[in-house]
Amino acid sequence: MLTLQSLEIETFSSKTTRNLQEQQELTFSCKTPVSLPPNIDDSLSSSDVIVREGSNISLRCRATGSPKPIIKWKRDDNSRITISKNRIVNDWEGDTLEITRISRLDMGAYLCIASNGVPPTVSKRIKVSVDCKYLSNFNFHLLMRNPYLVNSANGQMESNDALSNFISAIKTLPRIVWPFVRPKQSHSY
């Protein structure tokens, strides 16, 4: 068994020695492939990013190792990756993940996974936040005249005005449907 304390990486090596007593030169070559596990270079890879909705984004992941690592991208929550309007994939192979016209649905953590057959496989988590340009908060009130409410003290139905306040954060106005419950019908929510 050969144990190395430090290793200067050179995939293939050749050595020449001289035998002083016989005055002849002996040359021997040793071709030894060196296997190294993958290592993600953080200085050359993307970090967490905030991007405006509708713009394009490029996430980079650079890894070293021998043999050269293969880079795959996945969503941390295992949902699909929307590369473009017409291209949705489970995972993506390559050093760069490019997403065109990013939307709020693309927000989340992405994993860059580097593997080359030499354990361990390594990964880097990159969080993508999307600044949503159409997001707006608004309040609306709903006044119900004479709704039938159940009195919690005695269980009897009573008729009083009721005011509800709602806060919404959406692009368009919601469609709200209120079910009608006839008095003396049982119901639960």
PDB file of C-alpha atoms in Angstrom:
ATOM      1  CA  MET A   1       0.000   0.000   0.000  1.00  0.00           C
ATOM      2  CA  LEU A   2       1.297   3.414  -0.968  1.00  0.00           C
ATOM      3  CA  THR A   3       0.480   6.317   1.327  1.00  0.00           C
ATOM      4  CA  LEU A   4       1.192   9.865   0.205  1.00  0.00           C
ATOM      5  CA  GLN A   5       1.496  12.748   2.638  1.00  0.00           C
ATOM      6  CA  SER A   6       1.489  15.420  -0.054  1.00  0.00           C
ATOM      7  CA  LEU A   7       0.905  15.130  -3.744  1.00  0.00           C
ATOM      8  CA  GLU A   8       1.857  17.395  -6.580  1.00  0.00           C
ATOM      9  CA  ILE A   9      -0.733  16.717  -9.214  1.00  0.00           C
ATOM     10  CA  GLU A  10       0.614  15.615 -12.559  1.00  0.00           C
ATOM     11  CA  THR A  11      -1.580  13.170 -14.377  1.00  0.00           C
ATOM     12  CA  PHE A  12       1.267  11.368 -16.170  1.00  0.00           C
ATOM     13  CA  SER A  13       4.953  11.363 -15.264  1.00  0.00           C
ATOM     14  CA  SER A  14       8.272  10.301 -16.771  1.00  0.00           C
ATOM     15  CA  LYS A  15      11.617   9.991 -14.962  1.00  0.00           C
ATOM     16  CA  THR A  16      15.209   9.686 -16.159  1.00  0.00           C
ATOM     17  CA  THR A  17      18.019   8.457 -13.862  1.00  0.00           C
ATOM     18  CA  ARG A  18      21.718   7.900 -14.399  1.00  0.00           C
ATOM     19  CA  ASN A  19      23.591   4.923 -13.028  1.00  0.00           C
ATOM     20  CA  LEU A  20      26.998   6.381 -12.143  1.00  0.00           C
ATOM     21  CA  GLN A  21      28.828   3.059 -11.810  1.00  0.00           C
ATOM     22  CA  GLU A  22      27.889   1.704 -15.208  1.00  0.00           C
ATOM     23  CA  GLN A  23      27.815   5.068 -17.005  1.00  0.00           C
ATOM     24  CA  GLN A  24      24.556   4.262 -18.675  1.00  0.00           C
ATOM     25  CA  GLU A  25      21.314   6.106 -18.640  1.00  0.00           C
ATOM     26  CA  LEU A  26      18.153   4.343 -17.562  1.00  0.00           C
ATOM     27  CA  THR A  27      14.783   5.818 -18.395  1.00  0.00           C
ATOM     28  CA  PHE A  28      11.502   4.621 -17.057  1.00  0.00           C
ATOM     29  CA  SER A  29       8.024   5.969 -17.474  1.00  0.00           C
ATOM     30  CA  CYS A  30       5.107   5.549 -15.217  1.00  0.00           C
ATOM     31  CA  LYS A  31       1.663   6.519 -16.408  1.00  0.00           C
ATOM     32  CA  THR A  32      -0.519   6.795 -13.370  1.00  0.00           C
ATOM     33  CA  PRO A  33      -3.860   8.513 -13.701  1.00  0.00           C
ATOM     34  CA  VAL A  34      -4.599  10.535 -10.599  1.00  0.00           C
ATOM     35  CA  SER A  35      -8.230  10.501  -9.444  1.00  0.00           C
ATOM     36  CA  LEU A  36      -9.433  13.442  -7.412  1.00  0.00           C
ATOM     37  CA  PRO A  37     -12.950  14.016  -6.072  1.00  0.00           C
ATOM     38  CA  PRO A  38     -14.861  17.046  -7.346  1.00  0.00           C
ATOM     39  CA  ASN A  39     -14.459  20.378  -5.609  1.00  0.00           C
ATOM     40  CA  ILE A  40     -16.697  23.397  -6.315  1.00  0.00           C
ATOM     41  CA  ASP A  41     -14.739  26.636  -6.635  1.00  0.00           C
ATOM     42  CA  ASP A  42     -16.861  29.200  -4.769  1.00  0.00           C
ATOM     43  CA  SER A  43     -14.847  32.125  -6.157  1.00  0.00           C
ATOM     44  CA  LEU A  44     -15.846  31.182  -9.733  1.00  0.00           C
ATOM     45  CA  SER A  45     -19.420  30.113  -8.920  1.00  0.00           C
ATOM     46  CA  SER A  46     -22.595  32.112  -8.373  1.00  0.00           C
ATOM     47  CA  SER A  47     -23.830  33.006  -4.915  1.00  0.00           C
ATOM     48  CA  ASP A  48     -27.329  33.923  -3.701  1.00  0.00           C
ATOM     49  CA  VAL A  49     -28.940  36.423  -6.047  1.00  0.00           C
ATOM     50  CA  ILE A  50     -31.932  38.784  -6.269  1.00  0.00           C
ATOM     51  CA  VAL A  51     -33.242  39.353  -9.795  1.00  0.00           C
ATOM     52  CA  ARG A  52     -36.068  41.474 -11.200  1.00  0.00           C
ATOM     53  CA  GLU A  53     -39.050  39.550 -12.546  1.00  0.00           C
ATOM     54  CA  GLY A  54     -38.989  39.259 -16.336  1.00  0.00           C
ATOM     55  CA  SER A  55     -35.210  39.534 -16.684  1.00  0.00           C
ATOM     56  CA  ASN A  56     -32.745  36.795 -17.628  1.00  0.00           C
ATOM     57  CA  ILE A  57     -30.407  35.100 -15.161  1.00  0.00           C
ATOM     58  CA  SER A  58     -27.233  33.006 -15.499  1.00  0.00           C
ATOM     59  CA  LEU A  59     -26.094  30.823 -12.613  1.00  0.00           C
ATOM     60  CA  ARG A  60     -22.509  29.540 -12.830  1.00  0.00           C
ATOM     61  CA  CYS A  61     -20.902  26.570 -11.128  1.00  0.00           C
ATOM     62  CA  ARG A  62     -17.219  25.733 -11.616  1.00  0.00           C
ATOM     63  CA  ALA A  63     -15.704  22.525 -10.270  1.00  0.00           C
ATOM     64  CA  THR A  64     -12.282  20.893 -10.392  1.00  0.00           C
ATOM     65  CA  GLY A  65     -11.344  17.229 -10.088  1.00  0.00           C
ATOM     66  CA  SER A  66      -9.918  14.355 -12.064  1.00  0.00           C
ATOM     67  CA  PRO A  67     -11.587  13.165 -14.180  1.00  0.00           C
ATOM     68  CA  LYS A  68     -13.306  16.458 -14.994  1.00  0.00           C
ATOM     69  CA  PRO A  69     -16.580  16.674 -13.022  1.00  0.00           C
ATOM     70  CA  ILE A  70     -20.000  16.771 -14.665  1.00  0.00           C
ATOM     71  CA  ILE A  71     -22.228  19.584 -13.379  1.00  0.00           C
ATOM     72  CA  LYS A  72     -25.990  19.062 -12.968  1.00  0.00           C
ATOM     73  CA  TRP A  73     -28.547  21.577 -11.740  1.00  0.00           C
ATOM     74  CA  LYS A  74     -31.718  20.712  -9.793  1.00  0.00           C
ATOM     75  CA  ARG A  75     -34.267  22.623  -7.760  1.00  0.00           C
ATOM     76  CA  ASP A  76     -33.848  22.076  -4.027  1.00  0.00           C
ATOM     77  CA  ASP A  77     -37.578  21.277  -3.711  1.00  0.00           C
ATOM     78  CA  ASN A  78     -37.385  18.859  -6.714  1.00  0.00           C
ATOM     79  CA  SER A  79     -39.790  20.989  -8.754  1.00  0.00           C
ATOM     80  CA  ARG A  80     -39.083  21.423 -12.455  1.00  0.00           C
ATOM     81  CA  ILE A  81     -36.765  24.100 -13.875  1.00  0.00           C
ATOM     82  CA  THR A  82     -38.270  26.530 -16.378  1.00  0.00           C
ATOM     83  CA  ILE A  83     -35.403  27.310 -18.754  1.00  0.00           C
ATOM     84  CA  SER A  84     -37.639  29.316 -21.099  1.00  0.00           C
ATOM     85  CA  LYS A  85     -41.312  29.616 -21.988  1.00  0.00           C
ATOM     86  CA  ASN A  86     -41.140  26.441 -24.100  1.00  0.00           C
ATOM     87  CA  ARG A  87     -38.512  24.445 -22.197  1.00  0.00           C
ATOM     88  CA  ILE A  88     -39.158  22.925 -18.768  1.00  0.00           C
ATOM     89  CA  VAL A  89     -36.803  20.238 -17.426  1.00  0.00           C
ATOM     90  CA  ASN A  90     -36.286  18.119 -14.301  1.00  0.00           C
ATOM     91  CA  ASP A  91     -32.554  18.858 -14.259  1.00  0.00           C
ATOM     92  CA  TRP A  92     -29.971  20.636 -16.409  1.00  0.00           C
ATOM     93  CA  GLU A  93     -26.434  19.563 -17.291  1.00  0.00           C
ATOM     94  CA  GLY A  94     -23.673  22.130 -17.792  1.00  0.00           C
ATOM     95  CA  ASP A  95     -21.549  24.704 -15.973  1.00  0.00           C
ATOM     96  CA  THR A  96     -24.129  27.443 -16.563  1.00  0.00           C
ATOM     97  CA  LEU A  97     -27.875  27.451 -15.928  1.00  0.00           C
ATOM     98  CA  GLU A  98     -29.604  30.192 -17.919  1.00  0.00           C
ATOM     99  CA  ILE A  99     -33.232  31.089 -17.221  1.00  0.00           C
ATOM    100  CA  THR A 100     -34.976  33.533 -19.554  1.00  0.00           C
ATOM    101  CA  ARG A 101     -37.767  35.840 -18.408  1.00  0.00           C
ATOM    102  CA  ILE A 102     -37.642  34.633 -14.810  1.00  0.00           C
ATOM    103  CA  SER A 103     -40.902  34.721 -12.862  1.00  0.00           C
ATOM    104  CA  ARG A 104     -41.874  34.520  -9.220  1.00  0.00           C
ATOM    105  CA  LEU A 105     -42.574  30.811  -9.796  1.00  0.00           C
ATOM    106  CA  ASP A 106     -38.836  30.314 -10.428  1.00  0.00           C
ATOM    107  CA  MET A 107     -37.964  31.694  -6.997  1.00  0.00           C
ATOM    108  CA  GLY A 108     -36.230  29.250  -4.632  1.00  0.00           C
ATOM    109  CA  ALA A 109     -33.009  27.335  -4.082  1.00  0.00           C
ATOM    110  CA  TYR A 110     -31.082  25.702  -6.917  1.00  0.00           C
ATOM    111  CA  LEU A 111     -28.481  22.967  -6.414  1.00  0.00           C
ATOM    112  CA  CYS A 112     -25.305  22.752  -8.452  1.00  0.00           C
ATOM    113  CA  ILE A 113     -24.159  19.108  -8.163  1.00  0.00           C
ATOM    114  CA  ALA A 114     -20.632  18.088  -9.244  1.00  0.00           C
ATOM    115  CA  SER A 115     -19.732  14.422  -9.733  1.00  0.00           C
ATOM    116  CA  ASN A 116     -16.982  12.530 -11.533  1.00  0.00           C
ATOM    117  CA  GLY A 117     -17.238   8.968 -10.223  1.00  0.00           C
ATOM    118  CA  VAL A 118     -14.789   9.667  -7.386  1.00  0.00           C
ATOM    119  CA  PRO A 119     -16.606  10.019  -4.051  1.00  0.00           C
ATOM    120  CA  PRO A 120     -17.880  12.221  -2.604  1.00  0.00           C
ATOM    121  CA  THR A 121     -20.267  14.037  -4.935  1.00  0.00           C
ATOM    122  CA  VAL A 122     -20.462  17.687  -3.842  1.00  0.00           C
ATOM    123  CA  SER A 123     -23.143  20.344  -4.202  1.00  0.00           C
ATOM    124  CA  LYS A 124     -23.660  24.056  -3.708  1.00  0.00           C
ATOM    125  CA  ARG A 125     -27.011  25.680  -2.868  1.00  0.00           C
ATOM    126  CA  ILE A 126     -27.789  28.973  -4.599  1.00  0.00           C
ATOM    127  CA  LYS A 127     -30.880  30.897  -3.492  1.00  0.00           C
ATOM    128  CA  VAL A 128     -32.683  32.866  -6.209  1.00  0.00           C
ATOM    129  CA  SER A 129     -35.045  35.615  -5.040  1.00  0.00           C
ATOM    130  CA  VAL A 130     -37.318  37.355  -7.546  1.00  0.00           C
ATOM    131  CA  ASP A 131     -38.285  41.003  -7.115  1.00  0.00           C
ATOM    132  CA  CYS A 132     -41.878  40.921  -8.377  1.00  0.00           C
ATOM    133  CA  LYS A 133     -42.721  44.083 -10.303  1.00  0.00           C
ATOM    134  CA  TYR A 134     -46.493  43.599 -10.422  1.00  0.00           C
ATOM    135  CA  LEU A 135     -46.964  42.729  -6.784  1.00  0.00           C
ATOM    136  CA  SER A 136     -49.244  45.209  -5.025  1.00  0.00           C
ATOM    137  CA  ASN A 137     -50.993  45.202  -1.691  1.00  0.00           C
ATOM    138  CA  PHE A 138     -54.509  46.508  -1.368  1.00  0.00           C
ATOM    139  CA  ASN A 139     -57.260  46.383   1.203  1.00  0.00           C
ATOM    140  CA  PHE A 140     -60.889  45.801   0.483  1.00  0.00           C
ATOM    141  CA  HIS A 141     -63.866  45.668   2.791  1.00  0.00           C
ATOM    142  CA  LEU A 142     -66.985  43.600   2.559  1.00  0.00           C
ATOM    143  CA  LEU A 143     -70.135  44.694   4.351  1.00  0.00           C
ATOM    144  CA  MET A 144     -72.792  42.008   4.671  1.00  0.00           C
ATOM    145  CA  ARG A 145     -76.277  43.267   5.534  1.00  0.00           C
ATOM    146  CA  ASN A 146     -78.255  41.020   7.839  1.00  0.00           C
ATOM    147  CA  PRO A 147     -76.251  37.814   7.483  1.00  0.00           C
ATOM    148  CA  TYR A 148     -77.315  34.945   9.670  1.00  0.00           C
ATOM    149  CA  LEU A 149     -74.649  34.241  12.265  1.00  0.00           C
ATOM    150  CA  VAL A 150     -74.631  31.607  14.960  1.00  0.00           C
ATOM    151  CA  ASN A 151     -74.445  33.016  18.466  1.00  0.00           C
ATOM    152  CA  SER A 152     -71.689  31.089  20.222  1.00  0.00           C
ATOM    153  CA  ALA A 153     -73.309  31.592  23.633  1.00  0.00           C
ATOM    154  CA  ASN A 154     -76.673  29.965  22.924  1.00  0.00           C
ATOM    155  CA  GLY A 155     -76.295  28.385  19.453  1.00  0.00           C
ATOM    156  CA  GLN A 156     -79.194  30.439  18.045  1.00  0.00           C
ATOM    157  CA  MET A 157     -79.034  32.108  14.631  1.00  0.00           C
ATOM    158  CA  GLU A 158     -79.044  35.895  14.748  1.00  0.00           C
ATOM    159  CA  SER A 159     -79.110  38.555  12.070  1.00  0.00           C
ATOM    160  CA  ASN A 160     -76.619  41.434  12.332  1.00  0.00           C
ATOM    161  CA  ASP A 161     -74.470  43.462   9.970  1.00  0.00           C
ATOM    162  CA  ALA A 162     -70.948  42.109   9.580  1.00  0.00           C
ATOM    163  CA  LEU A 163     -67.854  43.833   8.211  1.00  0.00           C
ATOM    164  CA  SER A 164     -64.840  41.887   6.996  1.00  0.00           C
ATOM    165  CA  ASN A 165     -61.483  43.334   6.031  1.00  0.00           C
ATOM    166  CA  PHE A 166     -59.147  41.587   3.562  1.00  0.00           C
ATOM    167  CA  ILE A 167     -55.580  42.274   2.511  1.00  0.00           C
ATOM    168  CA  SER A 168     -54.382  40.883  -0.798  1.00  0.00           C
ATOM    169  CA  ALA A 169     -51.036  40.855  -2.620  1.00  0.00           C
ATOM    170  CA  ILE A 170     -51.728  39.929  -6.228  1.00  0.00           C
ATOM    171  CA  LYS A 171     -51.489  41.196  -9.786  1.00  0.00           C
ATOM    172  CA  THR A 172     -55.204  41.261 -10.595  1.00  0.00           C
ATOM    173  CA  LEU A 173     -58.355  41.490  -8.543  1.00  0.00           C
ATOM    174  CA  PRO A 174     -59.479  38.140  -7.183  1.00  0.00           C
ATOM    175  CA  ARG A 175     -62.784  36.500  -7.997  1.00  0.00           C
ATOM    176  CA  ILE A 176     -64.482  35.974  -4.673  1.00  0.00           C
ATOM    177  CA  VAL A 177     -67.412  33.610  -4.292  1.00  0.00           C
ATOM    178  CA  TRP A 178     -69.470  33.573  -1.119  1.00  0.00           C
ATOM    179  CA  PRO A 179     -71.575  30.462  -0.621  1.00  0.00           C
ATOM    180  CA  PHE A 180     -75.126  31.122   0.497  1.00  0.00           C
ATOM    181  CA  VAL A 181     -76.252  29.099   3.486  1.00  0.00           C
ATOM    182  CA  ARG A 182     -79.964  29.132   4.223  1.00  0.00           C
ATOM    183  CA  PRO A 183     -80.974  29.736   7.814  1.00  0.00           C
ATOM    184  CA  LYS A 184     -81.404  26.581   9.878  1.00  0.00           C
ATOM    185  CA  GLN A 185     -79.064  24.590   7.594  1.00  0.00           C
ATOM    186  CA  SER A 186     -76.098  22.975   9.228  1.00  0.00           C
ATOM    187  CA  HIS A 187     -72.706  24.021   7.928  1.00  0.00           C
ATOM    188  CA  SER A 188     -69.096  24.011   9.012  1.00  0.00           C
ATOM    189  CA  TYR A 189     -65.901  25.647   7.779  1.00  0.00           C
TER     190      TYR A 189
END
